[in-house]
Amino acid sequence: MFLKTSFTTLIVGVFVVYVLHTCWVMYGIVYTKPCSNPKGANCITPFLAGNPKLQLSIYTALRSNAEGGHTLIHKEENFDVNSKFERTINVSLPKKTRNNGTLYALIFVHQAAHDPWHDPRQVHSVAQLTTYMVPKPPEISLISGEDKTQVPYLPGGGARAGATSVSDHPVSHWRSRLTVNIVGDHFLFDREYLPNDVHRYLRVFQNGKKVVYLPLLFVDELSNRVKDLVINSTTTELPLTISYDSISLGRLRFWIHMQDAVYSLQQFGFTEKDADEIKGIFVDTNLYFLALTFFVAAFHLLFDFLAFKNDISFWKQKKSMVGMSSKAVLWRCFSTIVIFLYLLDEQTSLLVLIPAGIGSMIEVWKVKKAFKIQVFWKGGKPTFLFGKLDESERRTEEYDTLAMKYLSYLLYPLCIGGAVYALIFLRYKSWYSWLINSLVNGVYAFGFLFMLPQLFVNYKAFNTFIDDVFAFIITMPTSHRLACFRDDVVFLIYLYQRWLYPVDKTRVNEYGVSYDENPKEKSH
């Protein structure tokens, strides 16, 4: 018991240290020490403090260095750094871009009435307007073959391509949004405390004895979501929404770190959709909600780990199945695998998919333990040997079989009826997708009937409510989100049973043991 307790305490301690360290790092990102002496030689003053007349110019080019030519698509004369705006324009696509090619946007902030390509006081940034991704297959009626998607038209008359044909290979997608930010604070940097993350965005020049830095221009890549992507096709023009807003220095530094983190995940093999799930956490949210998201996600992973640990420890010590339903164990294994395959088919976030996969493997191991299955390998082929049940386990199986018999009268017709209804009225990518969706709907709808009142064990009491918050923060299929509330229902019923039937510690159990610390003496 001491070893188990110390291991759990160690894990919780490491988790607390990790949370505190993360909070300290976040504070270091948001806070930047300003220059204490504005007239000192170590201060770097902002160019915007002189209220210069600026202009915003945006060009497109086939290459990031604009070799081979560039085209002006938009300009904002009398550009005010502190004035928020949003413009939607139509961008002409070169032939190479339409033929599965790329296109770049070159954003310049320069002095008014100056050519941005020759202005010594200009700052610029390059953003890719296209990205490569495998298009999502269309959903069709499996009976009539009718396609669900019609060819919708976007603002400006451009057609959303890909509704008529789908490729299995990555194709060029158009990013329909371009978000530009400039730091509006007139912040005085100290050379000795210049943040490394800001250094790459900092362009300075000497103005007499002063060192002046030009506006901090930032292109927000986190705002590029999968839902805004449009497949390039024969359309010669596509709409582009240009959004601008000023931001604080702390928010800029935070976005830089988050953007670098998403880029690192993509280098490790995360797909565009996986990265999009993480982007959705940060976009259009304030810092308080981001902090809540971090703590919820961290506690969710902690309680998942502790639940897996306790579940394995309990079943590792389990020698008999007396009083436990082996069919319920088999059902949980089946339902967990179905849920995992459903999440995999829906291309759900890895934050949800990985714990589901680990849970599936644990459930398979529990089935092996419950049915006393032994695996022998002979000539490279597995041989399965099932153990025998004793008399007590056999009686438990009889009651279990009787309960499953009556339950099947309700379970099977509803599952079959739901699957037939979905086949007729709903649309799916394939027959496999329909089968998985039908199975998972049955699992979600009737899974709570197989739940035992052991929810308080394995840290499920805390994990249940953490799951509720996690379900609304992380993107996942709607049916899986609703299924998170099954545990709440069972947990509340469990609490009601605990209140209605309290434990009588004075009662002697079948082994002649009483757990009352101060037993009352019998009067003679």
GROMACS .gro file of N, CA, C and O in nm, residues 231-299:
model
  276
  231ILE      N    1  -1.049   2.446  -5.210
  231ILE     CA    2  -0.966   2.371  -5.304
  231ILE      C    3  -0.947   2.453  -5.432
  231ILE      O    4  -1.042   2.504  -5.489
  232ASN      N    5  -0.820   2.466  -5.474
  232ASN     CA    6  -0.792   2.534  -5.601
  232ASN      C    7  -0.841   2.450  -5.718
  232ASN      O    8  -0.822   2.329  -5.722
  233SER      N    9  -0.904   2.514  -5.815
  233SER     CA   10  -0.951   2.441  -5.933
  233SER      C   11  -0.934   2.533  -6.054
  233SER      O   12  -0.838   2.609  -6.061
  234THR      N   13  -1.024   2.523  -6.146
  234THR     CA   14  -1.015   2.606  -6.267
  234THR      C   15  -1.063   2.748  -6.243
  234THR      O   16  -1.061   2.830  -6.334
  235THR      N   17  -1.108   2.780  -6.121
  235THR     CA   18  -1.154   2.914  -6.090
  235THR      C   19  -1.038   3.013  -6.102
  235THR      O   20  -0.931   2.991  -6.044
  236THR      N   21  -1.060   3.121  -6.173
  236THR     CA   22  -0.953   3.219  -6.195
  236THR      C   23  -0.942   3.319  -6.081
  236THR      O   24  -0.838   3.383  -6.066
  237GLU      N   25  -1.047   3.334  -6.001
  237GLU     CA   26  -1.045   3.427  -5.888
  237GLU      C   27  -1.103   3.360  -5.764
  237GLU      O   28  -1.198   3.282  -5.774
  238LEU      N   29  -1.043   3.393  -5.649
  238LEU     CA   30  -1.094   3.344  -5.522
  238LEU      C   31  -1.093   3.458  -5.421
  238LEU      O   32  -1.005   3.547  -5.427
  239PRO      N   33  -1.187   3.459  -5.328
  239PRO     CA   34  -1.193   3.569  -5.230
  239PRO      C   35  -1.087   3.553  -5.122
  239PRO      O   36  -1.050   3.443  -5.083
  240LEU      N   37  -1.041   3.667  -5.073
  240LEU     CA   38  -0.946   3.671  -4.963
  240LEU      C   39  -0.992   3.778  -4.864
  240LEU      O   40  -1.009   3.894  -4.902
  241THR      N   41  -1.012   3.738  -4.741
  241THR     CA   42  -1.051   3.832  -4.636
  241THR      C   43  -0.927   3.876  -4.559
  241THR      O   44  -0.857   3.794  -4.499
  242ILE      N   45  -0.900   4.005  -4.564
  242ILE     CA   46  -0.784   4.063  -4.496
  242ILE      C   47  -0.832   4.127  -4.367
  242ILE      O   48  -0.914   4.219  -4.368
  243SER      N   49  -0.782   4.077  -4.256
  243SER     CA   50  -0.819   4.130  -4.124
  243SER      C   51  -0.696   4.194  -4.060
  243SER      O   52  -0.586   4.137  -4.065
  244TYR      N   53  -0.718   4.311  -4.001
  244TYR     CA   54  -0.607   4.377  -3.931
  244TYR      C   55  -0.655   4.424  -3.794
  244TYR      O   56  -0.768   4.470  -3.777
  245ASP      N   57  -0.565   4.414  -3.696
  245ASP     CA   58  -0.591   4.466  -3.563
  245ASP      C   59  -0.457   4.485  -3.492
  245ASP      O   60  -0.360   4.411  -3.519
  246SER      N   61  -0.450   4.586  -3.406
  246SER     CA   62  -0.330   4.605  -3.327
  246SER      C   63  -0.334   4.513  -3.205
  246SER      O   64  -0.442   4.479  -3.154
  247ILE      N   65  -0.217   4.472  -3.158
  247ILE     CA   66  -0.208   4.383  -3.043
  247ILE      C   67  -0.103   4.436  -2.947
  247ILE      O   68  -0.020   4.522  -2.982
  248SER      N   69  -0.107   4.385  -2.827
  248SER     CA   70  -0.007   4.422  -2.726
  248SER      C   71   0.120   4.340  -2.744
  248SER      O   72   0.120   4.236  -2.813
  249LEU      N   73   0.228   4.385  -2.682
  249LEU     CA   74   0.355   4.313  -2.693
  249LEU      C   75   0.345   4.176  -2.627
  249LEU      O   76   0.398   4.077  -2.681
  250GLY      N   77   0.277   4.168  -2.513
  250GLY     CA   78   0.262   4.038  -2.446
  250GLY      C   79   0.187   3.938  -2.530
  250GLY      O   80   0.223   3.820  -2.537
  251ARG      N   81   0.081   3.984  -2.597
  251ARG     CA   82   0.003   3.894  -2.684
  251ARG      C   83   0.085   3.851  -2.805
  251ARG      O   84   0.076   3.736  -2.849
  252LEU      N   85   0.167   3.943  -2.858
  252LEU     CA   86   0.254   3.907  -2.971
  252LEU      C   87   0.349   3.796  -2.931
  252LEU      O   88   0.365   3.696  -3.004
  253ARG      N   89   0.414   3.810  -2.817
  253ARG     CA   90   0.508   3.708  -2.773
  253ARG      C   91   0.439   3.574  -2.749
  253ARG      O   92   0.493   3.468  -2.781
  254PHE      N   93   0.319   3.580  -2.694
  254PHE     CA   94   0.243   3.457  -2.671
  254PHE      C   95   0.209   3.390  -2.803
  254PHE      O   96   0.224   3.268  -2.818
  255TRP      N   97   0.162   3.466  -2.903
  255TRP     CA   98   0.128   3.410  -3.035
  255TRP      C   99   0.251   3.350  -3.102
  255TRP      O  100   0.243   3.246  -3.169
  256ILE      N  101   0.365   3.417  -3.087
  256ILE     CA  102   0.488   3.366  -3.148
  256ILE      C  103   0.521   3.228  -3.093
  256ILE      O  104   0.552   3.134  -3.169
  257HIS      N  105   0.512   3.211  -2.962
  257HIS     CA  106   0.543   3.081  -2.900
  257HIS      C  107   0.442   2.975  -2.941
  257HIS      O  108   0.479   2.861  -2.970
  258MET      N  109   0.314   3.011  -2.944
  258MET     CA  110   0.212   2.914  -2.981
  258MET      C  111   0.227   2.874  -3.129
  258MET      O  112   0.211   2.757  -3.165
  259GLN      N  113   0.260   2.971  -3.214
  259GLN     CA  114   0.278   2.943  -3.356
  259GLN      C  115   0.397   2.852  -3.378
  259GLN      O  116   0.393   2.760  -3.460
  260ASP      N  117   0.505   2.876  -3.305
  260ASP     CA  118   0.623   2.789  -3.315
  260ASP      C  119   0.592   2.649  -3.265
  260ASP      O  120   0.642   2.550  -3.320
  261ALA      N  121   0.509   2.640  -3.160
  261ALA     CA  122   0.473   2.508  -3.106
  261ALA      C  123   0.392   2.428  -3.208
  261ALA      O  124   0.416   2.308  -3.227
  262VAL      N  125   0.297   2.494  -3.275
  262VAL     CA  126   0.218   2.426  -3.377
  262VAL      C  127   0.307   2.382  -3.493
  262VAL      O  128   0.293   2.270  -3.546
  263TYR      N  129   0.400   2.467  -3.532
  263TYR     CA  130   0.492   2.431  -3.641
  263TYR      C  131   0.578   2.310  -3.602
  263TYR      O  132   0.602   2.221  -3.685
  264SER      N  133   0.624   2.306  -3.476
  264SER     CA  134   0.705   2.192  -3.431
  264SER      C  135   0.624   2.063  -3.434
  264SER      O  136   0.675   1.957  -3.473
  265LEU      N  137   0.496   2.070  -3.396
  265LEU     CA  138   0.411   1.950  -3.400
  265LEU      C  139   0.393   1.901  -3.543
  265LEU      O  140   0.392   1.780  -3.568
  266GLN      N  141   0.382   1.993  -3.638
  266GLN     CA  142   0.370   1.953  -3.779
  266GLN      C  143   0.498   1.887  -3.828
  266GLN      O  144   0.494   1.796  -3.910
  267GLN      N  145   0.613   1.932  -3.777
  267GLN     CA  146   0.739   1.869  -3.815
  267GLN      C  147   0.750   1.727  -3.759
  267GLN      O  148   0.820   1.643  -3.816
  268PHE      N  149   0.681   1.701  -3.648
  268PHE     CA  150   0.682   1.568  -3.587
  268PHE      C  151   0.576   1.476  -3.649
  268PHE      O  152   0.559   1.364  -3.602
  269GLY      N  153   0.506   1.522  -3.750
  269GLY     CA  154   0.410   1.436  -3.820
  269GLY      C  155   0.265   1.471  -3.799
  269GLY      O  156   0.178   1.400  -3.851
  270PHE      N  157   0.234   1.575  -3.724
  270PHE     CA  158   0.094   1.616  -3.708
  270PHE      C  159   0.040   1.667  -3.841
  270PHE      O  160   0.107   1.744  -3.911
  271THR      N  161  -0.080   1.624  -3.876
  271THR     CA  162  -0.141   1.667  -4.001
  271THR      C  163  -0.198   1.808  -3.985
  271THR      O  164  -0.203   1.864  -3.876
  272GLU      N  165  -0.245   1.863  -4.098
  272GLU     CA  166  -0.307   1.996  -4.095
  272GLU      C  167  -0.431   1.996  -4.005
  272GLU      O  168  -0.457   2.093  -3.934
  273LYS      N  169  -0.504   1.886  -4.006
  273LYS     CA  170  -0.625   1.878  -3.922
  273LYS      C  171  -0.589   1.868  -3.775
  273LYS      O  172  -0.655   1.929  -3.690
  274ASP      N  173  -0.484   1.789  -3.742
  274ASP     CA  174  -0.441   1.782  -3.603
  274ASP      C  175  -0.397   1.918  -3.552
  274ASP      O  176  -0.430   1.958  -3.440
  275ALA      N  177  -0.320   1.989  -3.634
  275ALA     CA  178  -0.276   2.123  -3.596
  275ALA      C  179  -0.395   2.218  -3.584
  275ALA      O  180  -0.394   2.308  -3.499
  276ASP      N  181  -0.497   2.197  -3.666
  276ASP     CA  182  -0.614   2.283  -3.663
  276ASP      C  183  -0.690   2.269  -3.532
  276ASP      O  184  -0.748   2.366  -3.481
  277GLU      N  185  -0.690   2.148  -3.473
  277GLU     CA  186  -0.757   2.128  -3.345
  277GLU      C  187  -0.689   2.212  -3.237
  277GLU      O  188  -0.755   2.269  -3.150
  278ILE      N  189  -0.557   2.219  -3.243
  278ILE     CA  190  -0.483   2.298  -3.144
  278ILE      C  191  -0.503   2.446  -3.169
  278ILE      O  192  -0.516   2.525  -3.074
  279LYS      N  193  -0.506   2.486  -3.297
  279LYS     CA  194  -0.530   2.627  -3.328
  279LYS      C  195  -0.664   2.674  -3.273
  279LYS      O  196  -0.678   2.787  -3.227
  280GLY      N  197  -0.764   2.585  -3.280
  280GLY     CA  198  -0.897   2.622  -3.234
  280GLY      C  199  -0.902   2.657  -3.087
  280GLY      O  200  -0.994   2.726  -3.041
  281ILE      N  201  -0.803   2.608  -3.010
  281ILE     CA  202  -0.800   2.640  -2.867
  281ILE      C  203  -0.761   2.786  -2.846
  281ILE      O  204  -0.809   2.852  -2.753
  282PHE      N  205  -0.674   2.838  -2.934
  282PHE     CA  206  -0.617   2.970  -2.912
  282PHE      C  207  -0.689   3.082  -2.986
  282PHE      O  208  -0.686   3.197  -2.944
  283VAL      N  209  -0.751   3.051  -3.099
  283VAL     CA  210  -0.811   3.156  -3.181
  283VAL      C  211  -0.940   3.206  -3.117
  283VAL      O  212  -1.022   3.129  -3.068
  284ASP      N  213  -0.962   3.335  -3.123
  284ASP     CA  214  -1.085   3.401  -3.075
  284ASP      C  215  -1.115   3.373  -2.928
  284ASP      O  216  -1.230   3.356  -2.888
  285THR      N  217  -1.010   3.361  -2.847
  285THR     CA  218  -1.029   3.342  -2.703
  285THR      C  219  -0.939   3.438  -2.628
  285THR      O  220  -0.835   3.480  -2.678
  286ASN      N  221  -0.979   3.473  -2.507
  286ASN     CA  222  -0.895   3.560  -2.425
  286ASN      C  223  -0.798   3.476  -2.342
  286ASN      O  224  -0.807   3.353  -2.338
  287LEU      N  225  -0.706   3.543  -2.275
  287LEU     CA  226  -0.601   3.474  -2.201
  287LEU      C  227  -0.657   3.396  -2.083
  287LEU      O  228  -0.601   3.293  -2.044
  288TYR      N  229  -0.768   3.443  -2.024
  288TYR     CA  230  -0.827   3.372  -1.911
  288TYR      C  231  -0.883   3.236  -1.955
  288TYR      O  232  -0.867   3.135  -1.886
  289PHE      N  233  -0.948   3.235  -2.071
  289PHE     CA  234  -1.001   3.108  -2.121
  289PHE      C  235  -0.887   3.015  -2.162
  289PHE      O  236  -0.897   2.893  -2.147
  290LEU      N  237  -0.779   3.071  -2.214
  290LEU     CA  238  -0.663   2.989  -2.249
  290LEU      C  239  -0.603   2.925  -2.124
  290LEU      O  240  -0.562   2.809  -2.127
  291ALA      N  241  -0.598   3.002  -2.016
  291ALA     CA  242  -0.546   2.945  -1.890
  291ALA      C  243  -0.637   2.833  -1.842
  291ALA      O  244  -0.589   2.727  -1.797
  292LEU      N  245  -0.770   2.854  -1.851
  292LEU     CA  246  -0.864   2.748  -1.812
  292LEU      C  247  -0.845   2.625  -1.900
  292LEU      O  248  -0.847   2.511  -1.851
  293THR      N  249  -0.825   2.646  -2.030
  293THR     CA  250  -0.802   2.535  -2.122
  293THR      C  251  -0.679   2.455  -2.084
  293THR      O  252  -0.680   2.331  -2.083
  294PHE      N  253  -0.572   2.525  -2.050
  294PHE     CA  254  -0.448   2.457  -2.011
  294PHE      C  255  -0.469   2.370  -1.887
  294PHE      O  256  -0.430   2.253  -1.884
  295PHE      N  257  -0.532   2.428  -1.783
  295PHE     CA  258  -0.551   2.353  -1.659
  295PHE      C  259  -0.646   2.235  -1.679
  295PHE      O  260  -0.622   2.125  -1.625
  296VAL      N  261  -0.751   2.252  -1.757
  296VAL     CA  262  -0.845   2.143  -1.782
  296VAL      C  263  -0.776   2.030  -1.857
  296VAL      O  264  -0.790   1.912  -1.823
  297ALA      N  265  -0.700   2.066  -1.963
  297ALA     CA  266  -0.630   1.963  -2.041
  297ALA      C  267  -0.526   1.891  -1.955
  297ALA      O  268  -0.511   1.769  -1.963
  298ALA      N  269  -0.456   1.966  -1.869
  298ALA     CA  270  -0.354   1.905  -1.784
  298ALA      C  271  -0.417   1.809  -1.683
  298ALA      O  272  -0.370   1.696  -1.664
  299PHE      N  273  -0.525   1.853  -1.617
  299PHE     CA  274  -0.592   1.766  -1.520
  299PHE      C  275  -0.657   1.646  -1.589
  299PHE      O  276  -0.663   1.536  -1.532
   0.00000   0.00000   0.00000
